[in-house]
Amino acid sequence: MILLYQLHWSHFVEKVRWALDFKGVEWQAVEVDPFSKREMRHLKCRATLDSGRKEYTVPTIHDESTGAILCESSSIVEYLEKTYPTPPLFAGDPGEVKRWMLWLDSTLGLAARRLAYTQIALE
């Protein structure tokens, strides 16, 4: 069983949910309070932000069958591909797949998030 620490509206979390569902891996969501993140305090996985500060971020997974704890959606997807190889998520050159994931997360994902927040604010 994989525990997925999430904010249900995060597109980064959605990417991990799609990968888990596609691979048929049993998982359970753990909703995280975005302000306190108290649900994550027992985990030993914090992402390093651009500022250098370490913070708990979502998505984070705890794979109870292997003991692995990972944060950041692309790292989680790569872990799922290595640990649960069937059915495969990636086709072709893994380096190319990583470059596309980085671009989608940093460029397209950022623009989509800003658009969504603007729409929410206007409503």
mmCIF file of C-alpha atoms in Angstrom:
data_model
loop_
_atom_site.group_PDB
_atom_site.id
_atom_site.type_symbol
_atom_site.label_atom_id
_atom_site.label_comp_id
_atom_site.label_asym_id
_atom_site.label_seq_id
_atom_site.Cartn_x
_atom_site.Cartn_y
_atom_site.Cartn_z
ATOM 1 C CA MET A 1 0.000 0.000 0.000
ATOM 2 C CA ILE A 2 1.215 3.466 -0.872
ATOM 3 C CA LEU A 3 0.151 6.441 1.219
ATOM 4 C CA LEU A 4 -0.131 9.561 -0.929
ATOM 5 C CA TYR A 5 0.093 12.797 1.030
ATOM 6 C CA GLN A 6 -1.864 15.303 -0.987
ATOM 7 C CA LEU A 7 -3.718 18.511 -1.493
ATOM 8 C CA HIS A 8 -6.568 17.201 -3.627
ATOM 9 C CA TRP A 9 -6.480 20.157 -6.078
ATOM 10 C CA SER A 10 -2.759 19.998 -6.900
ATOM 11 C CA HIS A 11 -1.907 19.119 -10.499
ATOM 12 C CA PHE A 12 1.401 17.662 -9.276
ATOM 13 C CA VAL A 13 -0.587 15.297 -7.045
ATOM 14 C CA GLU A 14 -2.879 14.515 -9.979
ATOM 15 C CA LYS A 15 0.143 13.376 -12.004
ATOM 16 C CA VAL A 16 1.053 10.900 -9.246
ATOM 17 C CA ARG A 17 -2.556 9.689 -8.873
ATOM 18 C CA TRP A 18 -2.706 8.992 -12.629
ATOM 19 C CA ALA A 19 0.561 7.030 -12.478
ATOM 20 C CA LEU A 20 -0.607 4.994 -9.467
ATOM 21 C CA ASP A 21 -3.936 4.226 -11.110
ATOM 22 C CA PHE A 22 -2.339 3.367 -14.461
ATOM 23 C CA LYS A 23 0.042 0.936 -12.796
ATOM 24 C CA GLY A 24 -2.729 -0.572 -10.672
ATOM 25 C CA VAL A 25 -0.836 0.059 -7.439
ATOM 26 C CA GLU A 26 -2.943 0.044 -4.272
ATOM 27 C CA TRP A 27 -2.862 3.492 -2.657
ATOM 28 C CA GLN A 28 -4.660 5.641 -0.131
ATOM 29 C CA ALA A 29 -4.849 9.422 0.036
ATOM 30 C CA VAL A 30 -3.864 11.342 3.147
ATOM 31 C CA GLU A 31 -5.277 14.880 3.017
ATOM 32 C CA VAL A 32 -2.742 17.434 4.221
ATOM 33 C CA ASP A 33 -3.501 20.710 5.956
ATOM 34 C CA PRO A 34 -1.665 23.154 3.648
ATOM 35 C CA PHE A 35 -0.755 25.502 6.496
ATOM 36 C CA SER A 36 0.517 23.208 9.251
ATOM 37 C CA LYS A 37 1.330 20.040 7.257
ATOM 38 C CA ARG A 38 1.101 18.235 10.590
ATOM 39 C CA GLU A 39 0.118 15.014 8.799
ATOM 40 C CA MET A 40 3.622 14.894 7.319
ATOM 41 C CA ARG A 41 5.769 15.766 10.358
ATOM 42 C CA HIS A 42 6.727 12.124 10.978
ATOM 43 C CA LEU A 43 8.161 11.728 7.448
ATOM 44 C CA LYS A 44 11.863 12.147 6.803
ATOM 45 C CA CYS A 45 11.429 13.651 3.342
ATOM 46 C CA ARG A 46 11.532 17.371 2.758
ATOM 47 C CA ALA A 47 12.124 19.078 -0.566
ATOM 48 C CA THR A 48 14.793 21.734 -0.960
ATOM 49 C CA LEU A 49 13.209 24.940 -2.211
ATOM 50 C CA ASP A 50 14.913 27.428 -4.548
ATOM 51 C CA SER A 51 15.699 29.514 -1.451
ATOM 52 C CA GLY A 52 17.612 26.559 0.013
ATOM 53 C CA ARG A 53 15.043 26.035 2.756
ATOM 54 C CA LYS A 54 13.760 22.501 3.331
ATOM 55 C CA GLU A 55 9.997 22.075 3.496
ATOM 56 C CA TYR A 56 7.398 19.351 3.475
ATOM 57 C CA THR A 57 5.768 19.369 0.050
ATOM 58 C CA VAL A 58 2.988 17.498 -1.689
ATOM 59 C CA PRO A 59 2.867 15.111 -3.273
ATOM 60 C CA THR A 60 4.851 12.853 -0.974
ATOM 61 C CA ILE A 61 4.473 9.094 -0.887
ATOM 62 C CA HIS A 62 5.264 6.427 1.672
ATOM 63 C CA ASP A 63 5.454 3.010 0.049
ATOM 64 C CA GLU A 64 4.740 0.707 2.970
ATOM 65 C CA SER A 65 5.878 -2.383 1.041
ATOM 66 C CA THR A 66 9.421 -1.054 0.476
ATOM 67 C CA GLY A 67 9.679 1.606 3.198
ATOM 68 C CA ALA A 68 10.514 4.264 0.582
ATOM 69 C CA ILE A 69 9.457 7.860 1.241
ATOM 70 C CA LEU A 70 9.702 10.261 -1.683
ATOM 71 C CA CYS A 71 8.594 13.788 -2.431
ATOM 72 C CA GLU A 72 8.244 15.731 -5.697
ATOM 73 C CA SER A 73 6.016 14.351 -8.415
ATOM 74 C CA SER A 74 8.638 13.572 -11.061
ATOM 75 C CA SER A 75 10.819 11.687 -8.576
ATOM 76 C CA ILE A 76 7.766 9.748 -7.429
ATOM 77 C CA VAL A 77 6.784 8.849 -11.011
ATOM 78 C CA GLU A 78 10.350 7.677 -11.740
ATOM 79 C CA TYR A 79 10.302 5.582 -8.559
ATOM 80 C CA LEU A 80 6.985 4.004 -9.536
ATOM 81 C CA GLU A 81 8.364 3.148 -12.963
ATOM 82 C CA LYS A 82 11.421 1.426 -11.456
ATOM 83 C CA THR A 83 9.634 -0.312 -8.597
ATOM 84 C CA TYR A 84 6.442 -1.286 -10.428
ATOM 85 C CA PRO A 85 7.616 -1.694 -14.044
ATOM 86 C CA THR A 86 4.425 -3.237 -15.457
ATOM 87 C CA PRO A 87 2.647 -1.681 -17.238
ATOM 88 C CA PRO A 88 5.342 0.765 -18.341
ATOM 89 C CA LEU A 89 4.668 4.499 -18.133
ATOM 90 C CA PHE A 90 7.593 5.553 -20.298
ATOM 91 C CA ALA A 91 8.227 4.696 -23.911
ATOM 92 C CA GLY A 92 11.462 5.556 -25.652
ATOM 93 C CA ASP A 93 14.441 7.439 -24.266
ATOM 94 C CA PRO A 94 14.186 7.914 -20.464
ATOM 95 C CA GLY A 95 16.306 11.078 -20.688
ATOM 96 C CA GLU A 96 13.835 12.597 -23.128
ATOM 97 C CA VAL A 97 10.950 11.672 -20.847
ATOM 98 C CA LYS A 98 12.698 13.410 -17.915
ATOM 99 C CA ARG A 99 13.274 16.556 -20.002
ATOM 100 C CA TRP A 100 9.592 16.669 -20.980
ATOM 101 C CA MET A 101 8.450 16.156 -17.368
ATOM 102 C CA LEU A 102 10.720 18.987 -16.218
ATOM 103 C CA TRP A 103 9.443 21.305 -18.951
ATOM 104 C CA LEU A 104 5.800 20.442 -18.276
ATOM 105 C CA ASP A 105 6.232 20.933 -14.515
ATOM 106 C CA SER A 106 8.247 24.153 -14.653
ATOM 107 C CA THR A 107 6.803 25.919 -17.696
ATOM 108 C CA LEU A 108 3.380 24.647 -18.639
ATOM 109 C CA GLY A 109 2.433 23.705 -15.078
ATOM 110 C CA LEU A 110 3.367 27.143 -13.757
ATOM 111 C CA ALA A 111 1.293 28.906 -16.427
ATOM 112 C CA ALA A 112 -1.683 26.588 -15.862
ATOM 113 C CA ARG A 113 -1.519 27.149 -12.102
ATOM 114 C CA ARG A 114 -1.477 30.943 -12.535
ATOM 115 C CA LEU A 115 -4.430 30.768 -14.912
ATOM 116 C CA ALA A 116 -6.400 28.586 -12.508
ATOM 117 C CA TYR A 117 -5.684 30.848 -9.520
ATOM 118 C CA THR A 118 -6.692 33.907 -11.545
ATOM 119 C CA GLN A 119 -9.967 32.228 -12.524
ATOM 120 C CA ILE A 120 -10.671 31.259 -8.916
ATOM 121 C CA ALA A 121 -9.943 34.817 -7.721
ATOM 122 C CA LEU A 122 -12.267 36.296 -10.342
ATOM 123 C CA GLU A 123 -15.105 33.978 -9.389
#
